[in-house]
CSV table of C-alpha atoms and ligand atoms in Angstrom, one decimal:
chain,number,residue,atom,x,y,z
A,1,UNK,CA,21.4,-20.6,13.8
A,2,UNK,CA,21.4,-16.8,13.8
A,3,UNK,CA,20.2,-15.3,17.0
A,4,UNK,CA,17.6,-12.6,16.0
A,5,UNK,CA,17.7,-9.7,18.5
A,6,UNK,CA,14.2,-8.7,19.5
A,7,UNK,CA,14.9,-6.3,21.9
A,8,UNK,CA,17.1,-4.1,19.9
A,9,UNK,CA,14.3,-4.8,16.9
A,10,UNK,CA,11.8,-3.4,19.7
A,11,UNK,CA,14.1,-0.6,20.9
A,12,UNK,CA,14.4,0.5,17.1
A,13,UNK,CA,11.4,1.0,16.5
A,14,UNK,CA,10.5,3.4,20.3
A,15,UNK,CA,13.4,5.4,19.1
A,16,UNK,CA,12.2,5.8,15.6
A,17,UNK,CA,8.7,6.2,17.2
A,18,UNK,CA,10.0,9.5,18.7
A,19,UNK,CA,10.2,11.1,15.4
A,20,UNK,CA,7.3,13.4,14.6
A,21,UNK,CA,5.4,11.7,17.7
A,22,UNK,CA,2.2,12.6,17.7
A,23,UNK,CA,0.4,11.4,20.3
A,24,UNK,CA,1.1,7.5,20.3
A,25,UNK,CA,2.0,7.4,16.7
A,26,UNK,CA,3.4,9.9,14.2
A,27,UNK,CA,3.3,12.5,11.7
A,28,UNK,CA,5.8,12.4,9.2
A,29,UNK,CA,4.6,13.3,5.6
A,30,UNK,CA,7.1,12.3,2.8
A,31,UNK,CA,9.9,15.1,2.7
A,32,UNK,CA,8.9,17.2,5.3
A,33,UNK,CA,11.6,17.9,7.9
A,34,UNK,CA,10.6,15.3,10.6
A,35,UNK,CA,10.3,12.5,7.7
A,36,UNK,CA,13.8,13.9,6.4
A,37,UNK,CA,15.1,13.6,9.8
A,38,UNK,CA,13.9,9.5,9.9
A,39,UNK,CA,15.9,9.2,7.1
A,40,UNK,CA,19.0,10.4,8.8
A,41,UNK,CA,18.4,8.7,11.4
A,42,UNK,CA,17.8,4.8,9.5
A,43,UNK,CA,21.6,5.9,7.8
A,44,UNK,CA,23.0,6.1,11.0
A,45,UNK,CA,21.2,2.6,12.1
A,46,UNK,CA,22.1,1.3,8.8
A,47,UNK,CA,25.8,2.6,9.1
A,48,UNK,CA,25.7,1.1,13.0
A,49,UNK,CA,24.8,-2.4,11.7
A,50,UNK,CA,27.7,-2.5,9.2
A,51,UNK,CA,25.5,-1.4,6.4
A,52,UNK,CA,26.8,1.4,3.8
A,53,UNK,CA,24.4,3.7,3.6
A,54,UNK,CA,23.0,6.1,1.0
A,55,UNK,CA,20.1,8.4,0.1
A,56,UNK,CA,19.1,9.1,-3.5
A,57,UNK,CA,17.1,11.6,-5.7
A,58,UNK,CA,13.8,10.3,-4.6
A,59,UNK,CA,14.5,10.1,-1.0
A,60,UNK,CA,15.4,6.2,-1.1
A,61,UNK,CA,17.5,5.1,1.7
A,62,UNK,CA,19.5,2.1,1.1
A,63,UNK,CA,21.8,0.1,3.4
A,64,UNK,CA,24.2,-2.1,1.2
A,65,UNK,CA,25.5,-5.2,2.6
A,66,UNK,CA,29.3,-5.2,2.4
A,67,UNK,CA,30.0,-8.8,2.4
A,68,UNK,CA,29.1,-11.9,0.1
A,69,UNK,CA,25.8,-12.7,-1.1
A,70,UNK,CA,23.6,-14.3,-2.2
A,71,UNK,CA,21.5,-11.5,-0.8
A,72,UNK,CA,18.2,-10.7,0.3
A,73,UNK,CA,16.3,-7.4,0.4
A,74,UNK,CA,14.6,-6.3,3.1
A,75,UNK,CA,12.5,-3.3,3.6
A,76,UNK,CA,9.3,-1.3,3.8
A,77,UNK,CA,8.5,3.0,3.6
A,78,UNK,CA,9.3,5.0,6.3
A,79,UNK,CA,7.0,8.1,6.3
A,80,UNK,CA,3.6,8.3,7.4
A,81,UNK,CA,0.0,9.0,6.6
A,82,UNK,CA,-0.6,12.7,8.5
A,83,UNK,CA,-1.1,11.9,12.2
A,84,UNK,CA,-0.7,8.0,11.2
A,85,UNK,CA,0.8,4.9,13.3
A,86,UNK,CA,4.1,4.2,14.3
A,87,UNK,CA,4.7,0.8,12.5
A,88,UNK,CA,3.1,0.9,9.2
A,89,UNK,CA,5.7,1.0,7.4
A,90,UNK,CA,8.7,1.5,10.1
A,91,UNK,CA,8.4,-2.2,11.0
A,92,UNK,CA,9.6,-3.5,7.2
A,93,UNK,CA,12.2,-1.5,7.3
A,94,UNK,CA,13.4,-1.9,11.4
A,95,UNK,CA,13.1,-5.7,10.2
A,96,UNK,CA,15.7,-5.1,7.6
A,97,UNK,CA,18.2,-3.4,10.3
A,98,UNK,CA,17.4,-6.4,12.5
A,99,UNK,CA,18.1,-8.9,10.5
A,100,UNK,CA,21.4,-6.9,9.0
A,101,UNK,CA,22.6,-6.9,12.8
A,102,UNK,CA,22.1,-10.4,13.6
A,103,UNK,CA,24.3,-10.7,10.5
A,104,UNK,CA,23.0,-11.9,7.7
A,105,UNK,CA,23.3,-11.2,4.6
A,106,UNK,CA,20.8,-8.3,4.0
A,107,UNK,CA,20.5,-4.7,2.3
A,108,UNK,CA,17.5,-2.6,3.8
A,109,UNK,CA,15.3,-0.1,1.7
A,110,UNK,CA,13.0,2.5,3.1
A,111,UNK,CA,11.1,3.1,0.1
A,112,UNK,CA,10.2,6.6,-0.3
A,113,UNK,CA,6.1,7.9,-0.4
A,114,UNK,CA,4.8,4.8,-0.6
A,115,UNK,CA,2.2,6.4,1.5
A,116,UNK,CA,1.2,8.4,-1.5
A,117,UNK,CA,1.4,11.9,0.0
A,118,UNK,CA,2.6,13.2,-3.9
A,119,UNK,CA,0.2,12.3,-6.6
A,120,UNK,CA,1.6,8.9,-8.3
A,121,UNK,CA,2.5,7.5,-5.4
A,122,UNK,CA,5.4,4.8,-4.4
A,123,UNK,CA,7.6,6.9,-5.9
A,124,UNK,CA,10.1,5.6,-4.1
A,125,UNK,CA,9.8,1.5,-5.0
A,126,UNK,CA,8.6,2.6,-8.7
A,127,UNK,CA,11.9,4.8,-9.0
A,128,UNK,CA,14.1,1.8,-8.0
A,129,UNK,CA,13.0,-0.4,-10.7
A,130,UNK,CA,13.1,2.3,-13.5
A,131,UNK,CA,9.5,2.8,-13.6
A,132,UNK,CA,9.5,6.4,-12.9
A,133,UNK,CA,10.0,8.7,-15.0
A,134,UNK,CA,11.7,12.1,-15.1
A,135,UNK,CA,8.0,13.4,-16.0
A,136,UNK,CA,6.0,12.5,-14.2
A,137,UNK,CA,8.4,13.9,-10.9
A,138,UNK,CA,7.8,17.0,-13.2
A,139,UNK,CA,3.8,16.8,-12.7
A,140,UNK,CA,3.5,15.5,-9.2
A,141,UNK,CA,2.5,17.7,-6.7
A,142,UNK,CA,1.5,17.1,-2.8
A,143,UNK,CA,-2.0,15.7,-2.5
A,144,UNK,CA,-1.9,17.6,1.1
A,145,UNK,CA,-0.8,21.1,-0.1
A,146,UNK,CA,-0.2,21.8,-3.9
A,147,UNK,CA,3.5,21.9,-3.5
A,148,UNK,CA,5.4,20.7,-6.8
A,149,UNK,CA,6.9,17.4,-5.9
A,150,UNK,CA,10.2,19.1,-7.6
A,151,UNK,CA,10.2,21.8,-5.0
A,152,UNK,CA,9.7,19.4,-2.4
A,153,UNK,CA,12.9,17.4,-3.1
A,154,UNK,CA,15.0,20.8,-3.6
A,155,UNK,CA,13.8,21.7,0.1
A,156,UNK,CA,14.5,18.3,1.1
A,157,UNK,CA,18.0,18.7,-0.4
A,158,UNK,CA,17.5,16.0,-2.5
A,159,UNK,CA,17.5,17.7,-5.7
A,160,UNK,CA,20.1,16.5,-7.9
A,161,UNK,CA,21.1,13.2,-6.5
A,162,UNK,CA,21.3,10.3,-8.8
A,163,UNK,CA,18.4,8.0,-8.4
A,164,UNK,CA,19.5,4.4,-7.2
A,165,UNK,CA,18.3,1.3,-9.6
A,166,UNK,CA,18.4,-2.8,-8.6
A,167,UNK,CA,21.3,-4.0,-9.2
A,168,UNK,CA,20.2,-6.5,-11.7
A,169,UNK,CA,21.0,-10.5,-10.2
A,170,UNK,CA,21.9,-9.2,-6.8
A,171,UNK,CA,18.9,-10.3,-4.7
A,172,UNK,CA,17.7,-13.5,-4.2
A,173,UNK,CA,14.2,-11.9,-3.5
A,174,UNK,CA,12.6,-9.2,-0.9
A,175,UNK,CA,11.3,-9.7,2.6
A,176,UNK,CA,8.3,-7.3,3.7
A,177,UNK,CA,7.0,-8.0,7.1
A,178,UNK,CA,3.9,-5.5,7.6
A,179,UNK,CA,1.2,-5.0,9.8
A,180,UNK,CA,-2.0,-6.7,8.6
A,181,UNK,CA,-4.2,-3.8,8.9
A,182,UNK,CA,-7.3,-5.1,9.2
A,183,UNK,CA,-9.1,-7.5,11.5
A,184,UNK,CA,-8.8,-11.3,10.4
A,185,UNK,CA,-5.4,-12.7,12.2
A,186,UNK,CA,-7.2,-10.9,15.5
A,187,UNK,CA,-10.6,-12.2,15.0
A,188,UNK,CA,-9.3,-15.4,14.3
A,189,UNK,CA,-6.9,-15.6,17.2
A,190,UNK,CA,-3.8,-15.8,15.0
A,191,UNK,CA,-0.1,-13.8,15.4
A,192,UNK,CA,1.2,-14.3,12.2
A,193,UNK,CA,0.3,-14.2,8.2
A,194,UNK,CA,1.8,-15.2,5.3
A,195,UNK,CA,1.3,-13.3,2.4
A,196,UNK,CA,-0.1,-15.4,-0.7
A,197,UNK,CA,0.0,-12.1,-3.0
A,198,UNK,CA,-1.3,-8.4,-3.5
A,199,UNK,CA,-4.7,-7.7,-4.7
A,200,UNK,CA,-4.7,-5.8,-7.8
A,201,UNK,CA,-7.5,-2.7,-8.0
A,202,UNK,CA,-9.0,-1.9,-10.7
A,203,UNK,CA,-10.5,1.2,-10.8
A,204,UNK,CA,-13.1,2.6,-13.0
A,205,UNK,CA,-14.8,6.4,-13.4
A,206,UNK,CA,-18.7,6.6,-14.1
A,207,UNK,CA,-20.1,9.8,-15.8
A,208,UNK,CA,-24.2,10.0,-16.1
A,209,UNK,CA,-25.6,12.7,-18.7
A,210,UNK,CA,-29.2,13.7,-17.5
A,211,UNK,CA,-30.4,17.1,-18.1
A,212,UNK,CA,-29.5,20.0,-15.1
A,213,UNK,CA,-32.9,21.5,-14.5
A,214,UNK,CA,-35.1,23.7,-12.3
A,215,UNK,CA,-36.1,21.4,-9.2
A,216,UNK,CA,-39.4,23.1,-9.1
A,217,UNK,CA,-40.7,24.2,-12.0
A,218,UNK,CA,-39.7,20.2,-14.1
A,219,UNK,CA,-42.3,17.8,-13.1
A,220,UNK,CA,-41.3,14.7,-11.8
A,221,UNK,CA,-42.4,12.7,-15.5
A,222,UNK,CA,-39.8,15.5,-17.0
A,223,UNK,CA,-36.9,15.4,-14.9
A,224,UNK,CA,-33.8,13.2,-16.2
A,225,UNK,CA,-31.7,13.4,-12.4
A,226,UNK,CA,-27.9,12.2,-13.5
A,227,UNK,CA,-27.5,11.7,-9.6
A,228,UNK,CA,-30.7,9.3,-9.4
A,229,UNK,CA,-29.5,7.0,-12.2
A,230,UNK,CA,-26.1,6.9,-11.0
A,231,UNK,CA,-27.2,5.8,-7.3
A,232,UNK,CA,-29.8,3.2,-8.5
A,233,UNK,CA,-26.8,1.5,-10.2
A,234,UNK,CA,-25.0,1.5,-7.1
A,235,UNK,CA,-27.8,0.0,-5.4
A,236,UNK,CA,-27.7,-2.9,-8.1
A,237,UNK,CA,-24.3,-3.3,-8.0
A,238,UNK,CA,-24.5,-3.6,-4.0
A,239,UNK,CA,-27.9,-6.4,-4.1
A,240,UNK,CA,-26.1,-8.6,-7.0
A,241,UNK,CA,-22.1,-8.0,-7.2
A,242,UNK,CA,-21.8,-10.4,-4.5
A,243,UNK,CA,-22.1,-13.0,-7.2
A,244,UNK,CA,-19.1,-12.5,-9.2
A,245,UNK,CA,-17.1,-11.7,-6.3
A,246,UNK,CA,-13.9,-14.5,-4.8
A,247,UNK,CA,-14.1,-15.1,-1.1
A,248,UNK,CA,-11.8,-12.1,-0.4
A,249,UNK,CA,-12.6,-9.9,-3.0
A,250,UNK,CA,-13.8,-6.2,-2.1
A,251,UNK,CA,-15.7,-3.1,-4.0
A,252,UNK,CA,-15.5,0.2,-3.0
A,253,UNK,CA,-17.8,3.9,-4.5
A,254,UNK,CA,-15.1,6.1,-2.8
A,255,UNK,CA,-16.8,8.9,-4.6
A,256,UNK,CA,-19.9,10.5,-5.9
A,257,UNK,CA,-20.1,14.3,-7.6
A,258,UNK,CA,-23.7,15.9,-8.3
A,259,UNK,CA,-23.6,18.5,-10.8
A,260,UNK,CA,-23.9,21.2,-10.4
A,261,UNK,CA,-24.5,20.3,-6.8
A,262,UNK,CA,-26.7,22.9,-5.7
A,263,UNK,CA,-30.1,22.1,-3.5
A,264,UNK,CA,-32.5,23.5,-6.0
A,265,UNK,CA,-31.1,22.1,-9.0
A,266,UNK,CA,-32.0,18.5,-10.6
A,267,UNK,CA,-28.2,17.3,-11.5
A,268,UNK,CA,-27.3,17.3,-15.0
A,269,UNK,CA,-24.2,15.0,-14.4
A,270,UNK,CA,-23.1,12.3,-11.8
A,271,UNK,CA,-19.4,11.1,-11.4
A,272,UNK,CA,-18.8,8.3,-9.6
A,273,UNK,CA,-15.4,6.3,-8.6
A,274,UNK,CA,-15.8,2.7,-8.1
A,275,UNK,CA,-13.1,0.4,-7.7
A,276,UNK,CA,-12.9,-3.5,-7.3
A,277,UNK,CA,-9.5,-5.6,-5.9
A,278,UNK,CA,-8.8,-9.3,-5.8
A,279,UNK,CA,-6.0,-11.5,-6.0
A,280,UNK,CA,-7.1,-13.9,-9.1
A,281,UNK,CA,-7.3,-11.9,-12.9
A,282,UNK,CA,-9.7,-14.4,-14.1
A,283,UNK,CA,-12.4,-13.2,-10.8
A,284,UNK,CA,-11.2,-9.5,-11.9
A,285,UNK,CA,-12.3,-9.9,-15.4
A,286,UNK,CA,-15.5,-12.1,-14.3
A,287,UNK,CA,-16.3,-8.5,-12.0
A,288,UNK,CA,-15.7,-6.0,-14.8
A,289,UNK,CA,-17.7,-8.3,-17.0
A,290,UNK,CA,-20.8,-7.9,-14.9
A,291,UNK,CA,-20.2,-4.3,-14.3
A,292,UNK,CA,-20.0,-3.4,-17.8
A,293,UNK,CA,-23.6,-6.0,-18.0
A,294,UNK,CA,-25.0,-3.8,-15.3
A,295,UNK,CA,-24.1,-0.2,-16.8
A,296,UNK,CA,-25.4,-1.5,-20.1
A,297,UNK,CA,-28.7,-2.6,-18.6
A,298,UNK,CA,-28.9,0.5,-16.5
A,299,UNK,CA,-28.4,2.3,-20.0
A,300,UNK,CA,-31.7,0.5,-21.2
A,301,UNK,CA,-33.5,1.3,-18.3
A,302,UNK,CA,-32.0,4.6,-17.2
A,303,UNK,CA,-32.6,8.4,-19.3
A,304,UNK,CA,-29.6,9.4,-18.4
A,305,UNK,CA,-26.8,7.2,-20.0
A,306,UNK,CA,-23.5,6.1,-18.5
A,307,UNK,CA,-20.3,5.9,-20.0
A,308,UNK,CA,-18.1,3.9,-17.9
A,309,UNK,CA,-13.9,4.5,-18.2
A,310,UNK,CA,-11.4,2.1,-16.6
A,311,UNK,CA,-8.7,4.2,-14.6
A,312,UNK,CA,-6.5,1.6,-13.5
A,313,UNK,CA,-5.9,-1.9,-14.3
A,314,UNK,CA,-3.1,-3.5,-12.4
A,315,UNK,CA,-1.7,-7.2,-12.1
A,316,UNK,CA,-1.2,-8.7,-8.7
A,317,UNK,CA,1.4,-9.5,-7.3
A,318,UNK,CA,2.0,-13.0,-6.2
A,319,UNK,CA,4.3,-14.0,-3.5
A,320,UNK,CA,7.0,-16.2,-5.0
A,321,UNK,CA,6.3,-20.0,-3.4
A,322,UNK,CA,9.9,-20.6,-2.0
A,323,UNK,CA,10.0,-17.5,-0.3
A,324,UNK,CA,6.6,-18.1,1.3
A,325,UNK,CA,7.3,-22.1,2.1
A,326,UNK,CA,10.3,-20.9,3.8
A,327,UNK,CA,7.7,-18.3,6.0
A,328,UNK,CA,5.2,-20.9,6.3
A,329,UNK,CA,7.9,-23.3,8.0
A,330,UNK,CA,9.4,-20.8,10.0
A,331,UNK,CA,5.7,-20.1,11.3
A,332,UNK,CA,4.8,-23.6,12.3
A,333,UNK,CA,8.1,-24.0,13.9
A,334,UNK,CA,7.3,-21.1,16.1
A,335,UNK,CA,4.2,-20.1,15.7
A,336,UNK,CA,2.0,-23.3,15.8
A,337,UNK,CA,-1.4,-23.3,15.1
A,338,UNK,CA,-1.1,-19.6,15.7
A,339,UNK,CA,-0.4,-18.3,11.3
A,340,UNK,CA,-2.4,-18.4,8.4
A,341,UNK,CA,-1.6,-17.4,4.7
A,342,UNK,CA,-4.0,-14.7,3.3
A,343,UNK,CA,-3.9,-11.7,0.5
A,344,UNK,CA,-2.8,-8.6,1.1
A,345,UNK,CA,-5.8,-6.2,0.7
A,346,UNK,CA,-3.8,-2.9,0.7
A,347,UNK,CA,-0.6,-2.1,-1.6
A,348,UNK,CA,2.8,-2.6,-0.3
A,349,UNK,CA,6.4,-1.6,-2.0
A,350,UNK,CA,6.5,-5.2,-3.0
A,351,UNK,CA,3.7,-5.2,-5.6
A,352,UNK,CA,6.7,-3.1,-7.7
A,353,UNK,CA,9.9,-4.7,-6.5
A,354,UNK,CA,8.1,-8.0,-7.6
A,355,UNK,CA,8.7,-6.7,-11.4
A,356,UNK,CA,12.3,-7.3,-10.3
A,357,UNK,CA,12.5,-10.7,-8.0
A,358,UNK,CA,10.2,-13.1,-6.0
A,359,UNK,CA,8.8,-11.4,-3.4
A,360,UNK,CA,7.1,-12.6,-0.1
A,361,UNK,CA,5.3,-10.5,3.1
A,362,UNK,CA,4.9,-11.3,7.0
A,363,UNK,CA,1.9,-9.8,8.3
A,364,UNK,CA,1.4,-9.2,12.2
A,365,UNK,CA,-1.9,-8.5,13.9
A,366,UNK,CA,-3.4,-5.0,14.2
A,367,UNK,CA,-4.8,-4.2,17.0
A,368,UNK,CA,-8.6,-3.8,16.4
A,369,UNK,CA,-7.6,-3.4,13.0
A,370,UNK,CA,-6.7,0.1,13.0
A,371,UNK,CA,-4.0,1.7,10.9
A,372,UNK,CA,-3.7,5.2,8.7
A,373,UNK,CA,-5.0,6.6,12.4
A,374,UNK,CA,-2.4,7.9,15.3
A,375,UNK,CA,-4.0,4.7,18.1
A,376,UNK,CA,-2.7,2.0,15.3
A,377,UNK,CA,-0.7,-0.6,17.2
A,378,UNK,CA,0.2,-4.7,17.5
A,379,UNK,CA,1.3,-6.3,20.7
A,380,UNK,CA,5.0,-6.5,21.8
A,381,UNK,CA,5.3,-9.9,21.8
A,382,UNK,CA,3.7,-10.2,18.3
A,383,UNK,CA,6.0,-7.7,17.2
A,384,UNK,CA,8.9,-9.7,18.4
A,385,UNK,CA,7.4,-12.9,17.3
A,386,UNK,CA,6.9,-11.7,14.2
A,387,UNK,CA,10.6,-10.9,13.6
A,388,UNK,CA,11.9,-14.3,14.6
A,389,UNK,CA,9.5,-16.0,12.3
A,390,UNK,CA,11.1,-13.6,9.3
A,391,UNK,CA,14.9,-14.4,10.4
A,392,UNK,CA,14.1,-18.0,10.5
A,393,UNK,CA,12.3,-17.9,7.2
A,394,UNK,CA,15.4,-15.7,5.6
A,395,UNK,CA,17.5,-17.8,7.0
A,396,UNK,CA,16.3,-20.7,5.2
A,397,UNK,CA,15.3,-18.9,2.0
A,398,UNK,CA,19.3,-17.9,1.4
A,399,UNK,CA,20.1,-21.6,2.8
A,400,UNK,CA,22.4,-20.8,5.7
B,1,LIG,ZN1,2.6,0.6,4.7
């Protein structure tokens, strides 16, 4: 049986830690000089574990296994969310360089802005499987400064570089081992999770056409208020939504804009962003079929009507059973009575290299749940339990 090294898997990621510390996590924005410096610093970890590395026109770092497959893939995103934590994302990819040293047979992506810093987003996991196009990198700009994603990559000194594909037929399937980011393997006492799939979002824009008035001189009987039709549909949607929802499934109003916005002016339009995510289409389509029910009653009840756009529609991604079986065995083994499998309820790399090949995740606990904030963290020995649990289960998966 391969012998998984834990302590260099822990001493990995401290040193990786160090780069763009910021107080007990990091700061390393896609492309900017600290995250450029991570990148360097995985070719040299990849190159020191028998890897070849390489780092393409997106910022994709890749460590190609040398010998014979069949091979798995391994990896995660290396940058951060500004002033973030230190293992979202660096554990995938530290996993990949563990596993690579303990000599299996292994190639390790960092994925690049998976973290969304340039508008798009996983740029990095898209680009590998040829669904990002030439474009769109035209378009994109920083989400934290303006900064044409173009110009980012010249100062990077990626401009130019060929963009890496999949070698079509090489993988056997990819490995993501995560932190859970949330609170349920903690609140339920458990160290490790095996991922059953991504929840798709589907995301939807409301706009509400009242009349913008005087909010003195219009009488109360007169008034159409955009912004009061809008937020009694929210209200509705929050009483009876519950009912069409799955066990896991979550809705979200990450937005609402009052036109023109000023305090002595009745709004004249309300845009609102709602989104909805789940693991199952046919509980997706039973949610948008209740919302499009409860904008079309609003619209009978409402004088200011709602047009309602969908903004997004994705599929999940579900984790590929063999993959997770071998997980699930490797959990019991040495995990016992200490795992459970779940959804994912954020997006990982692995919702697009799923287009490509079965895919499966590892979740670890969060402390308190935190993550996207510098404090995130997960215990030591979850950490390193977590990455015997993955060995194991690659192990099995390539049927060494
Ligand atoms: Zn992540």
């Amino acid at each position: 049986m391969t012998r998984i090294d834990s302590d260099a898997f822990l001493r990995d990621l401290n040193e990786l830690r160090q780069i763009g510390k910021f107080r007990t996590g990091v700061h390393r924005p896609t492309y900017s000089p600290q995250d450029m410096e991570s990148r360097r610093w995985l070719m040299e970890k990849l190159r020191e574990c028998g890897l070849e590395p390489s780092i393409d026109g997106i910022g994709n770092v890749y460590g190609r296994h040398k010998g014979p497959g069949p091979h798995l893939l391994v990896g995660s995103h290396i940058e951060s969310q500004n002033e973030a934590g230190w293992l979202d994302g660096a554990l995938g990819v530290m996993a990949g360089v563990a596993l690579a040293r303990a000599g299996l047979p292994v190639d390790v992506c960092a994925f690049a802005d998976e973290e969304g810093h340039f508008e798009g987003g996983f740029l990095g996991s898209r680009s590998i499987i040829g669904e990002l196009a030439e474009d769109e990198i035209d378009r994109s700009r920083s989400r934290n400064d303006g900064q044409p994603l173009r110009e980012a990559l010249a100062d990077a000194g990626l401009a130019g570089l060929p963009r890496m594909q999949l070698e079509p037929g090489r993988h056997k399937g990819f490995y993501e081992m995560h932190i859970e980011q949330g609170t349920q393997l903690e609140s339920l006492g458990l160290r490790i999770g095996v991922v059953t799939g991504i929840v798709a979002i589907w995301q939807w824009h409301l706009k509400f056409i009242g009349q913008q008035d005087h909010a003195g001189g219009t009488t109360m009987a007169e008034r159409r208020d955009a912004g009061l039709s809008a937020v009694r549909l929210l209200a509705k949607i929050d009483e009876e939504f519950w009912k069409f929802c799955g066990p896991r499934s979550t809705f979200t109003t990450g937005r609402i804009s009052l036109f023109p916005g000023a305090p002595s002016i009745i709004p004249g339009t309300a845009e609102v962003l709602f989104q909805f995510r789940d693991i199952e289409i046919p509980v997706l389509e039973r949610m948008e079929a209740a919302l499009r029910a409860m904008v079309q009653d609003s619209n009978r009840r409402e004088k200011c009507p709602a047009t309602l756009t969908q903004m997004a529609r994705a599929t999940p991604a579900l984790c590929d059973p063999a993959m997770m079986g071998a997980l699930r065995d490797a959990a019991a083994a040495l995990a016992p009575g200490a795992w459970q499998e779940m959804p994912s309820g954020a997006g990982h790399d692995a919702q697009y290299i799923a287009k490509k090949m079965p895919v499966s995740m590892l979740f670890v606990p969060s402390i308190g749940g935190i993550s996207h904030h510098w404090s995130e963290d997960t215990k030591e020995e979850d950490l390193a339990l977590g990455i015997q649990v993955l060995g194991k289960a690659a192990e099995t998966f390539l049927g060494k």
